[in-house]
Coordinates of C-alpha atoms in Angstrom, one line a residue:
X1 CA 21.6 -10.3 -31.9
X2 CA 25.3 -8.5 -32.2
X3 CA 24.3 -6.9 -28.4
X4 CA 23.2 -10.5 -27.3
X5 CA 26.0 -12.5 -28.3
X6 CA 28.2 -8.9 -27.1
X7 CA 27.0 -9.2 -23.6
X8 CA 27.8 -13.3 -23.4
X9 CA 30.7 -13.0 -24.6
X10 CA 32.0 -9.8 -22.7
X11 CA 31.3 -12.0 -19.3
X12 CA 33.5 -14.8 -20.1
X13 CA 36.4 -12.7 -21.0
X14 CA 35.8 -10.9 -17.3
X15 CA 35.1 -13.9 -15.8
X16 CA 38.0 -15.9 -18.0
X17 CA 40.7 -13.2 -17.7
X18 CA 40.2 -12.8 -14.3
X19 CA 40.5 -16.8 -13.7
X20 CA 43.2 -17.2 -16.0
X21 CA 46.0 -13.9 -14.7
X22 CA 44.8 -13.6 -11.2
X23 CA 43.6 -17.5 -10.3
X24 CA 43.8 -16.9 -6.3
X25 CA 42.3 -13.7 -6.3
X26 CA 39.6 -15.3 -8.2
X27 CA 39.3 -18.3 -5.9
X28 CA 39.0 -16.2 -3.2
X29 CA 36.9 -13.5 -4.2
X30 CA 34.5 -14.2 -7.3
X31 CA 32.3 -12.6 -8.2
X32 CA 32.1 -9.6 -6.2
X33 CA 34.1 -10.1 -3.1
X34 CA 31.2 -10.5 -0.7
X35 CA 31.0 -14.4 -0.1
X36 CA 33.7 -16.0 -2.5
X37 CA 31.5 -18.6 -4.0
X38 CA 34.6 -20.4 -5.9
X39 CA 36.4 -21.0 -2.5
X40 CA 32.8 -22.6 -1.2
X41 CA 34.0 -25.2 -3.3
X42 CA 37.4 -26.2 -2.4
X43 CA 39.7 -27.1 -2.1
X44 CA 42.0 -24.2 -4.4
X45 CA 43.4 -26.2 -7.6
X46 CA 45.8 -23.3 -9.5
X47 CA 45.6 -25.4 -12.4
X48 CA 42.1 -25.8 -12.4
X49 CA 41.2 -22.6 -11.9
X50 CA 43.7 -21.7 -15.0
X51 CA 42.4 -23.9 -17.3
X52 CA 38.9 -23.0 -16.6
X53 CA 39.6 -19.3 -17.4
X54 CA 41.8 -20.1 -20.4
X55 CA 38.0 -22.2 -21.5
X56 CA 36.2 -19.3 -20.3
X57 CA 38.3 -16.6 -22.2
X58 CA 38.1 -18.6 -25.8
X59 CA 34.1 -19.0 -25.1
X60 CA 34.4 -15.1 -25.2
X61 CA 36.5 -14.9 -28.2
X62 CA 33.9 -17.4 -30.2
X63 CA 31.2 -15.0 -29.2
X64 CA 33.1 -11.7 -30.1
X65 CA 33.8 -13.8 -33.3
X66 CA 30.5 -14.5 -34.1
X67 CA 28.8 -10.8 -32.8
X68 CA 31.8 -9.5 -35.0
X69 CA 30.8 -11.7 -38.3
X70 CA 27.0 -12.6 -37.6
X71 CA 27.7 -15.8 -40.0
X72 CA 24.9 -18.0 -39.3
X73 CA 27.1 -20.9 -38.9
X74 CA 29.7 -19.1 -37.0
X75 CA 27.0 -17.7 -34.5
X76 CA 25.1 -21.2 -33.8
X77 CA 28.5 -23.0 -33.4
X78 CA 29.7 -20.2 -30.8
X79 CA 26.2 -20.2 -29.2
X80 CA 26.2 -24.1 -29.1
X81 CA 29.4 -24.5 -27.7
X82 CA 28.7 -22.1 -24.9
X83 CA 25.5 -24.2 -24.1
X84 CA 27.5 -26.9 -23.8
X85 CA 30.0 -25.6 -21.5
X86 CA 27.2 -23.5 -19.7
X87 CA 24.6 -26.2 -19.0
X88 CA 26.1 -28.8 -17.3
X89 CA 28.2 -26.1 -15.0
X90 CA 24.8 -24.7 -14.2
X91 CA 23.5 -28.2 -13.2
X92 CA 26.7 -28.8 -11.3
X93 CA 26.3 -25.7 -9.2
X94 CA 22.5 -26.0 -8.7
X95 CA 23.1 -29.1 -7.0
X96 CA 26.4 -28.3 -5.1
X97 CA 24.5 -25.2 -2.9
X98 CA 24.8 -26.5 0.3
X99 CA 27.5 -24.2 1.8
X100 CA 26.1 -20.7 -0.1
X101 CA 24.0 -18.2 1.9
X102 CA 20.8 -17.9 0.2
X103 CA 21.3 -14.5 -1.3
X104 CA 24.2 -16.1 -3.2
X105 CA 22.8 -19.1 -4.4
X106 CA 19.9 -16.8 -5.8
X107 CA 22.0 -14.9 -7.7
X108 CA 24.2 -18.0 -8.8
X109 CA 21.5 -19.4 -10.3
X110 CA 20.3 -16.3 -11.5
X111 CA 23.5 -15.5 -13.4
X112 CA 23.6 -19.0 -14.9
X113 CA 19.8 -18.3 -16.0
X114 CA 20.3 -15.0 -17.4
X115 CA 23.2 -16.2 -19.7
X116 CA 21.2 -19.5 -20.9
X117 CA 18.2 -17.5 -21.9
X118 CA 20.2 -14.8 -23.8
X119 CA 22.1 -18.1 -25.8
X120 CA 18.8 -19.0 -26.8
X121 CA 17.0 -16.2 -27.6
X122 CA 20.1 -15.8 -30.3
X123 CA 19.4 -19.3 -31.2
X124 CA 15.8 -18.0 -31.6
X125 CA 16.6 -14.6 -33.6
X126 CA 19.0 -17.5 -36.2
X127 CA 16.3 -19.9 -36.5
X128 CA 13.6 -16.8 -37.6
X129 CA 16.0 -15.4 -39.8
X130 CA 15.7 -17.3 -43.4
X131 CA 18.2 -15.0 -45.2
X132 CA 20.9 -17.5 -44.6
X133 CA 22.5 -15.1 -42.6
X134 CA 21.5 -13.3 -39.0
X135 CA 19.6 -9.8 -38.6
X136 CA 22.5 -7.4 -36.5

């Protein structure tokens, strides 16, 4: 569970840093350089951009938090929240593919499907655990 909740949370704080210090070099590179799939969406909003790296970087931070403390509460609250900010921004992008080669869109949608199914499969490792308080 620590390693899941590890590897969510160590993508927002790349993803969230990235947006938050370098907001035009993310617009017009992320995630890899290739096809810039932020700038497929424009038009280039600074404070947008920002703001949704300042989000993305305390999303890591409750996930360190709860890999750190595996409190039961603590890890379904962090793992909730990120559902919450994660779903809808996968079905915003899944319907907003239009202008992305279809390499890109595959691995869009991958990403977002990678990072759902590791949130729940903590959500599942929390709910099999009747300790009170989750297995590391």
């Amino acid at each position: 569970m620590r390693i899941l909740l590890g590897a969510l949370a160590a993508i927002q704080f790349v993803v969230g840093l990235w947006a938050l210090f370098l907001p035009v070099a993310f617009y017009e590179a992320f995630p890899y350089g290739g096809t810039p799939w932020v700038a497929l969406l424009p038009p280039y909003n600074e404070h947008l951009v920002r703001d949704v790296g300042a989000g993305t970087l305390a999303m890591g931070v409750a996930l360190a938090l709860a890999a750190w403390w595996l409190d039961r509460r603590v890890v379904i609250t962090a793992v909730v929240a990120f559902l919450v900010f994660t779903v809808p921004h996968t079905v915003f992008h899944s319907l907003h593919l239009a202008h992305f080669p279809l390499l890109d869109a595959v691995l869009q949608q991958t990403g977002f499907l990678v990072e759902i199914v590791l949130a729940v499969a903590v959500l599942v490792l929390v709910a099999r655990d009747r300790r009170g308080v989750p297995v590391a």
